[in-house]
């Protein structure tokens, strides 16, 4: 089990809880990698939930072991895909077809939960109605505030922007709209004065 106790931070930083069954006719569940553990724990609390569940799962490199266990839950629908982008059309279709009372559960990495929560919000479901549980990697989805490029799975601070090459300081400031933390140039006033990267987000 790979739960993390996040330290207190600035107000924009997401706060994650523990998934719990809610009454509803339909249940949309999305997870990546170790996020499958949270869905398995959810099913253990209420096995009947799965008969009305549509699961979208992205194993990534660490979640293949959970695929068979998710299938064994016999959800109403199960999609297993290679990436969030590959699953996105299906997620949008499920949200566009949704009726009042859809329950949404997101689990896994911050990148997945943030991007999925943004899609759910765009579909008109309020952020507070979405349950989230962090499991697995702490790697961050980062936006460079200078070139606006997004770098996925950032594990070090500082890091080099994959788009413009600037050395960026990893901030806790988070944009729900972009589903990304913000990175700011660390050596703007003293070019080349960059501390050694430290792996903070494994």
PDB file of C-alpha atoms in Angstrom:
ATOM      1  CA  UNK A   1       0.000   0.000   0.000  1.00  0.00           C
ATOM      2  CA  UNK A   2       1.510   3.327  -1.020  1.00  0.00           C
ATOM      3  CA  UNK A   3      -0.364   6.092   0.782  1.00  0.00           C
ATOM      4  CA  UNK A   4       1.400   9.377   1.459  1.00  0.00           C
ATOM      5  CA  UNK A   5       0.782  11.913   4.209  1.00  0.00           C
ATOM      6  CA  UNK A   6       1.283  15.239   2.456  1.00  0.00           C
ATOM      7  CA  UNK A   7       2.598  18.122   4.574  1.00  0.00           C
ATOM      8  CA  UNK A   8       0.498  21.239   5.066  1.00  0.00           C
ATOM      9  CA  UNK A   9       0.998  23.556   2.112  1.00  0.00           C
ATOM     10  CA  UNK A  10      -0.494  26.558   0.338  1.00  0.00           C
ATOM     11  CA  UNK A  11      -4.249  26.735  -0.250  1.00  0.00           C
ATOM     12  CA  UNK A  12      -4.161  25.880  -3.970  1.00  0.00           C
ATOM     13  CA  UNK A  13      -2.489  22.531  -3.376  1.00  0.00           C
ATOM     14  CA  UNK A  14      -4.983  19.637  -3.669  1.00  0.00           C
ATOM     15  CA  UNK A  15      -5.990  17.688  -0.580  1.00  0.00           C
ATOM     16  CA  UNK A  16      -6.710  13.995  -1.042  1.00  0.00           C
ATOM     17  CA  UNK A  17      -8.859  11.694   1.037  1.00  0.00           C
ATOM     18  CA  UNK A  18      -9.830   8.029   1.071  1.00  0.00           C
ATOM     19  CA  UNK A  19     -12.380   6.651  -1.362  1.00  0.00           C
ATOM     20  CA  UNK A  20     -15.661   5.594   0.223  1.00  0.00           C
ATOM     21  CA  UNK A  21     -18.799   4.102  -1.371  1.00  0.00           C
ATOM     22  CA  UNK A  22     -21.607   6.535  -2.102  1.00  0.00           C
ATOM     23  CA  UNK A  23     -25.149   5.687  -3.153  1.00  0.00           C
ATOM     24  CA  UNK A  24     -25.813   6.172  -6.845  1.00  0.00           C
ATOM     25  CA  UNK A  25     -27.067   4.491 -10.003  1.00  0.00           C
ATOM     26  CA  UNK A  26     -23.737   4.946 -11.791  1.00  0.00           C
ATOM     27  CA  UNK A  27     -20.143   5.055 -10.618  1.00  0.00           C
ATOM     28  CA  UNK A  28     -17.241   6.328 -12.715  1.00  0.00           C
ATOM     29  CA  UNK A  29     -13.840   5.216 -11.458  1.00  0.00           C
ATOM     30  CA  UNK A  30     -10.510   6.216 -12.946  1.00  0.00           C
ATOM     31  CA  UNK A  31      -7.080   5.189 -11.708  1.00  0.00           C
ATOM     32  CA  UNK A  32      -3.511   4.685 -12.787  1.00  0.00           C
ATOM     33  CA  UNK A  33      -0.752   2.408 -11.497  1.00  0.00           C
ATOM     34  CA  UNK A  34      -1.103   1.854  -7.727  1.00  0.00           C
ATOM     35  CA  UNK A  35      -4.399   3.748  -7.803  1.00  0.00           C
ATOM     36  CA  UNK A  36      -5.920   0.346  -8.541  1.00  0.00           C
ATOM     37  CA  UNK A  37      -5.297  -0.510  -4.877  1.00  0.00           C
ATOM     38  CA  UNK A  38      -7.716   2.223  -3.840  1.00  0.00           C
ATOM     39  CA  UNK A  39     -10.386   0.829  -6.195  1.00  0.00           C
ATOM     40  CA  UNK A  40      -9.847  -2.664  -4.804  1.00  0.00           C
ATOM     41  CA  UNK A  41     -10.226  -1.298  -1.270  1.00  0.00           C
ATOM     42  CA  UNK A  42     -13.392   0.505  -2.362  1.00  0.00           C
ATOM     43  CA  UNK A  43     -14.841  -2.711  -3.781  1.00  0.00           C
ATOM     44  CA  UNK A  44     -14.040  -4.519  -0.530  1.00  0.00           C
ATOM     45  CA  UNK A  45     -16.235  -2.011   1.309  1.00  0.00           C
ATOM     46  CA  UNK A  46     -19.189  -2.503  -1.061  1.00  0.00           C
ATOM     47  CA  UNK A  47     -18.922  -5.313  -3.613  1.00  0.00           C
ATOM     48  CA  UNK A  48     -22.285  -4.376  -5.115  1.00  0.00           C
ATOM     49  CA  UNK A  49     -20.828  -1.091  -6.314  1.00  0.00           C
ATOM     50  CA  UNK A  50     -18.978  -2.839  -9.130  1.00  0.00           C
ATOM     51  CA  UNK A  51     -22.155  -3.946 -10.899  1.00  0.00           C
ATOM     52  CA  UNK A  52     -22.780  -0.251 -11.655  1.00  0.00           C
ATOM     53  CA  UNK A  53     -19.145   0.807 -12.113  1.00  0.00           C
ATOM     54  CA  UNK A  54     -17.370   1.988 -15.246  1.00  0.00           C
ATOM     55  CA  UNK A  55     -13.627   1.703 -14.571  1.00  0.00           C
ATOM     56  CA  UNK A  56     -10.966   3.413 -16.667  1.00  0.00           C
ATOM     57  CA  UNK A  57      -7.526   2.081 -15.726  1.00  0.00           C
ATOM     58  CA  UNK A  58      -4.063   3.066 -16.929  1.00  0.00           C
ATOM     59  CA  UNK A  59      -1.508   0.535 -15.623  1.00  0.00           C
ATOM     60  CA  UNK A  60       1.593   2.566 -16.577  1.00  0.00           C
ATOM     61  CA  UNK A  61       4.797   0.663 -15.744  1.00  0.00           C
ATOM     62  CA  UNK A  62       3.928  -0.352 -12.181  1.00  0.00           C
ATOM     63  CA  UNK A  63       0.287  -1.396 -12.350  1.00  0.00           C
ATOM     64  CA  UNK A  64       0.180  -4.464 -14.597  1.00  0.00           C
ATOM     65  CA  UNK A  65      -0.171  -6.715 -11.540  1.00  0.00           C
ATOM     66  CA  UNK A  66      -3.516  -5.090 -10.705  1.00  0.00           C
ATOM     67  CA  UNK A  67      -5.176  -5.615 -14.080  1.00  0.00           C
ATOM     68  CA  UNK A  68      -6.367  -9.165 -13.405  1.00  0.00           C
ATOM     69  CA  UNK A  69      -7.612  -8.189  -9.950  1.00  0.00           C
ATOM     70  CA  UNK A  70      -9.678  -5.351 -11.402  1.00  0.00           C
ATOM     71  CA  UNK A  71     -11.161  -7.721 -14.001  1.00  0.00           C
ATOM     72  CA  UNK A  72     -12.061 -10.125 -11.190  1.00  0.00           C
ATOM     73  CA  UNK A  73     -14.267  -7.430  -9.638  1.00  0.00           C
ATOM     74  CA  UNK A  74     -16.606  -7.869 -12.656  1.00  0.00           C
ATOM     75  CA  UNK A  75     -17.368  -4.187 -13.121  1.00  0.00           C
ATOM     76  CA  UNK A  76     -20.135  -3.199 -15.524  1.00  0.00           C
ATOM     77  CA  UNK A  77     -17.431  -1.833 -17.854  1.00  0.00           C
ATOM     78  CA  UNK A  78     -13.646  -1.948 -17.699  1.00  0.00           C
ATOM     79  CA  UNK A  79     -11.316  -0.013 -19.978  1.00  0.00           C
ATOM     80  CA  UNK A  80      -7.565  -0.604 -19.761  1.00  0.00           C
ATOM     81  CA  UNK A  81      -5.464   1.826 -21.753  1.00  0.00           C
ATOM     82  CA  UNK A  82      -1.861   2.907 -22.283  1.00  0.00           C
ATOM     83  CA  UNK A  83      -2.158   6.557 -21.271  1.00  0.00           C
ATOM     84  CA  UNK A  84      -4.466   9.294 -20.035  1.00  0.00           C
ATOM     85  CA  UNK A  85      -4.599  10.784 -23.533  1.00  0.00           C
ATOM     86  CA  UNK A  86      -5.732   7.430 -24.951  1.00  0.00           C
ATOM     87  CA  UNK A  87      -8.466   7.173 -22.304  1.00  0.00           C
ATOM     88  CA  UNK A  88      -9.596  10.793 -22.684  1.00  0.00           C
ATOM     89  CA  UNK A  89     -12.180  10.296 -25.471  1.00  0.00           C
ATOM     90  CA  UNK A  90     -13.811   7.523 -23.455  1.00  0.00           C
ATOM     91  CA  UNK A  91     -13.814   9.639 -20.288  1.00  0.00           C
ATOM     92  CA  UNK A  92     -15.431  12.522 -22.141  1.00  0.00           C
ATOM     93  CA  UNK A  93     -18.047  10.214 -23.654  1.00  0.00           C
ATOM     94  CA  UNK A  94     -18.949   8.760 -20.255  1.00  0.00           C
ATOM     95  CA  UNK A  95     -19.268  12.265 -18.812  1.00  0.00           C
ATOM     96  CA  UNK A  96     -21.353  13.510 -21.739  1.00  0.00           C
ATOM     97  CA  UNK A  97     -23.762  10.571 -21.317  1.00  0.00           C
ATOM     98  CA  UNK A  98     -23.925  10.906 -17.520  1.00  0.00           C
ATOM     99  CA  UNK A  99     -27.119  11.527 -15.605  1.00  0.00           C
ATOM    100  CA  UNK A 100     -27.701  13.345 -12.330  1.00  0.00           C
ATOM    101  CA  UNK A 101     -26.183  11.497  -9.394  1.00  0.00           C
ATOM    102  CA  UNK A 102     -23.108  10.048 -11.113  1.00  0.00           C
ATOM    103  CA  UNK A 103     -20.504   9.261  -8.463  1.00  0.00           C
ATOM    104  CA  UNK A 104     -16.884   9.902  -9.455  1.00  0.00           C
ATOM    105  CA  UNK A 105     -13.851   8.263  -7.850  1.00  0.00           C
ATOM    106  CA  UNK A 106     -10.266   9.123  -8.887  1.00  0.00           C
ATOM    107  CA  UNK A 107      -7.167   7.377  -7.552  1.00  0.00           C
ATOM    108  CA  UNK A 108      -3.463   7.203  -8.247  1.00  0.00           C
ATOM    109  CA  UNK A 109      -0.993   9.892  -9.227  1.00  0.00           C
ATOM    110  CA  UNK A 110      -1.599  13.602  -8.920  1.00  0.00           C
ATOM    111  CA  UNK A 111      -1.262  14.034 -12.680  1.00  0.00           C
ATOM    112  CA  UNK A 112      -4.060  11.601 -13.432  1.00  0.00           C
ATOM    113  CA  UNK A 113      -6.382  12.875 -10.713  1.00  0.00           C
ATOM    114  CA  UNK A 114      -5.833  16.498 -11.673  1.00  0.00           C
ATOM    115  CA  UNK A 115      -6.457  15.988 -15.371  1.00  0.00           C
ATOM    116  CA  UNK A 116      -9.502  13.800 -14.757  1.00  0.00           C
ATOM    117  CA  UNK A 117     -10.922  16.245 -12.190  1.00  0.00           C
ATOM    118  CA  UNK A 118     -10.566  19.082 -14.720  1.00  0.00           C
ATOM    119  CA  UNK A 119     -12.544  17.053 -17.285  1.00  0.00           C
ATOM    120  CA  UNK A 120     -15.208  16.242 -14.702  1.00  0.00           C
ATOM    121  CA  UNK A 121     -15.503  19.923 -13.766  1.00  0.00           C
ATOM    122  CA  UNK A 122     -15.773  20.901 -17.443  1.00  0.00           C
ATOM    123  CA  UNK A 123     -18.690  18.474 -17.707  1.00  0.00           C
ATOM    124  CA  UNK A 124     -20.508  20.385 -14.969  1.00  0.00           C
ATOM    125  CA  UNK A 125     -19.824  18.157 -11.975  1.00  0.00           C
ATOM    126  CA  UNK A 126     -18.536  20.271  -9.062  1.00  0.00           C
ATOM    127  CA  UNK A 127     -15.028  19.589  -7.795  1.00  0.00           C
ATOM    128  CA  UNK A 128     -16.322  18.912  -4.285  1.00  0.00           C
ATOM    129  CA  UNK A 129     -18.439  16.017  -5.592  1.00  0.00           C
ATOM    130  CA  UNK A 130     -15.368  14.119  -6.804  1.00  0.00           C
ATOM    131  CA  UNK A 131     -13.588  11.746  -4.444  1.00  0.00           C
ATOM    132  CA  UNK A 132      -9.809  11.446  -4.776  1.00  0.00           C
ATOM    133  CA  UNK A 133      -7.194   9.228  -3.165  1.00  0.00           C
ATOM    134  CA  UNK A 134      -3.469   9.472  -3.821  1.00  0.00           C
ATOM    135  CA  UNK A 135      -1.569   6.237  -4.331  1.00  0.00           C
ATOM    136  CA  UNK A 136       1.833   5.616  -5.827  1.00  0.00           C
ATOM    137  CA  UNK A 137       4.313   8.018  -7.359  1.00  0.00           C
ATOM    138  CA  UNK A 138       4.730  11.596  -6.148  1.00  0.00           C
ATOM    139  CA  UNK A 139       5.973  12.713  -9.572  1.00  0.00           C
ATOM    140  CA  UNK A 140       4.422  16.024 -10.570  1.00  0.00           C
ATOM    141  CA  UNK A 141       2.868  17.406 -13.718  1.00  0.00           C
ATOM    142  CA  UNK A 142       4.516  20.812 -14.105  1.00  0.00           C
ATOM    143  CA  UNK A 143       3.822  23.883 -16.201  1.00  0.00           C
ATOM    144  CA  UNK A 144       6.642  26.276 -17.020  1.00  0.00           C
ATOM    145  CA  UNK A 145       5.220  29.737 -16.305  1.00  0.00           C
ATOM    146  CA  UNK A 146       7.547  31.199 -18.966  1.00  0.00           C
ATOM    147  CA  UNK A 147       6.831  29.107 -22.085  1.00  0.00           C
ATOM    148  CA  UNK A 148       3.605  27.476 -20.790  1.00  0.00           C
ATOM    149  CA  UNK A 149       4.892  24.015 -21.729  1.00  0.00           C
ATOM    150  CA  UNK A 150       3.849  21.020 -19.625  1.00  0.00           C
ATOM    151  CA  UNK A 151       6.402  18.486 -18.386  1.00  0.00           C
ATOM    152  CA  UNK A 152       5.015  15.213 -17.043  1.00  0.00           C
ATOM    153  CA  UNK A 153       6.409  13.123 -14.188  1.00  0.00           C
ATOM    154  CA  UNK A 154       8.828  15.648 -12.684  1.00  0.00           C
ATOM    155  CA  UNK A 155      10.688  14.068  -9.766  1.00  0.00           C
ATOM    156  CA  UNK A 156      13.468  16.590  -9.034  1.00  0.00           C
ATOM    157  CA  UNK A 157      13.733  20.165  -7.842  1.00  0.00           C
ATOM    158  CA  UNK A 158      15.002  22.109  -9.693  1.00  0.00           C
ATOM    159  CA  UNK A 159      14.320  20.533 -13.090  1.00  0.00           C
ATOM    160  CA  UNK A 160      14.889  21.528 -16.715  1.00  0.00           C
ATOM    161  CA  UNK A 161      11.803  22.500 -18.731  1.00  0.00           C
ATOM    162  CA  UNK A 162      11.343  19.943 -21.502  1.00  0.00           C
ATOM    163  CA  UNK A 163      10.127  22.711 -23.843  1.00  0.00           C
ATOM    164  CA  UNK A 164      12.299  25.811 -23.395  1.00  0.00           C
ATOM    165  CA  UNK A 165      15.237  24.410 -21.390  1.00  0.00           C
ATOM    166  CA  UNK A 166      14.997  26.852 -18.461  1.00  0.00           C
ATOM    167  CA  UNK A 167      16.011  25.666 -15.000  1.00  0.00           C
ATOM    168  CA  UNK A 168      12.796  25.689 -12.993  1.00  0.00           C
ATOM    169  CA  UNK A 169      12.039  25.784  -9.289  1.00  0.00           C
ATOM    170  CA  UNK A 170       9.156  23.446  -8.390  1.00  0.00           C
ATOM    171  CA  UNK A 171       6.440  25.397  -6.580  1.00  0.00           C
ATOM    172  CA  UNK A 172       3.524  24.054  -4.574  1.00  0.00           C
ATOM    173  CA  UNK A 173       1.213  26.465  -6.399  1.00  0.00           C
ATOM    174  CA  UNK A 174      -1.318  24.360  -8.318  1.00  0.00           C
ATOM    175  CA  UNK A 175      -3.668  25.209 -11.166  1.00  0.00           C
ATOM    176  CA  UNK A 176      -6.844  23.105 -11.236  1.00  0.00           C
ATOM    177  CA  UNK A 177      -7.617  24.382 -14.726  1.00  0.00           C
ATOM    178  CA  UNK A 178      -4.292  23.076 -16.044  1.00  0.00           C
ATOM    179  CA  UNK A 179      -4.029  20.194 -13.563  1.00  0.00           C
ATOM    180  CA  UNK A 180      -0.400  21.176 -13.029  1.00  0.00           C
ATOM    181  CA  UNK A 181       1.988  22.638 -10.511  1.00  0.00           C
ATOM    182  CA  UNK A 182       3.934  25.715 -11.537  1.00  0.00           C
ATOM    183  CA  UNK A 183       7.648  25.970 -12.276  1.00  0.00           C
ATOM    184  CA  UNK A 184       9.537  29.280 -12.158  1.00  0.00           C
ATOM    185  CA  UNK A 185      13.021  30.052 -13.513  1.00  0.00           C
ATOM    186  CA  UNK A 186      15.473  29.604 -10.664  1.00  0.00           C
ATOM    187  CA  UNK A 187      18.437  31.484 -12.160  1.00  0.00           C
ATOM    188  CA  UNK A 188      16.771  34.415 -13.936  1.00  0.00           C
ATOM    189  CA  UNK A 189      18.814  37.019 -12.037  1.00  0.00           C
ATOM    190  CA  UNK A 190      22.011  34.983 -11.842  1.00  0.00           C
ATOM    191  CA  UNK A 191      22.213  32.767 -14.961  1.00  0.00           C
ATOM    192  CA  UNK A 192      23.952  29.485 -14.362  1.00  0.00           C
ATOM    193  CA  UNK A 193      23.667  29.644 -10.577  1.00  0.00           C
ATOM    194  CA  UNK A 194      21.576  26.487 -10.220  1.00  0.00           C
ATOM    195  CA  UNK A 195      21.732  24.128  -7.240  1.00  0.00           C
ATOM    196  CA  UNK A 196      22.133  20.408  -7.819  1.00  0.00           C
ATOM    197  CA  UNK A 197      18.761  18.743  -8.485  1.00  0.00           C
ATOM    198  CA  UNK A 198      17.363  16.822  -5.536  1.00  0.00           C
ATOM    199  CA  UNK A 199      14.913  13.959  -6.048  1.00  0.00           C
ATOM    200  CA  UNK A 200      11.910  14.953  -3.951  1.00  0.00           C
ATOM    201  CA  UNK A 201       8.989  13.361  -5.783  1.00  0.00           C
ATOM    202  CA  UNK A 202       9.630   9.664  -6.412  1.00  0.00           C
TER     203      UNK A 202
END
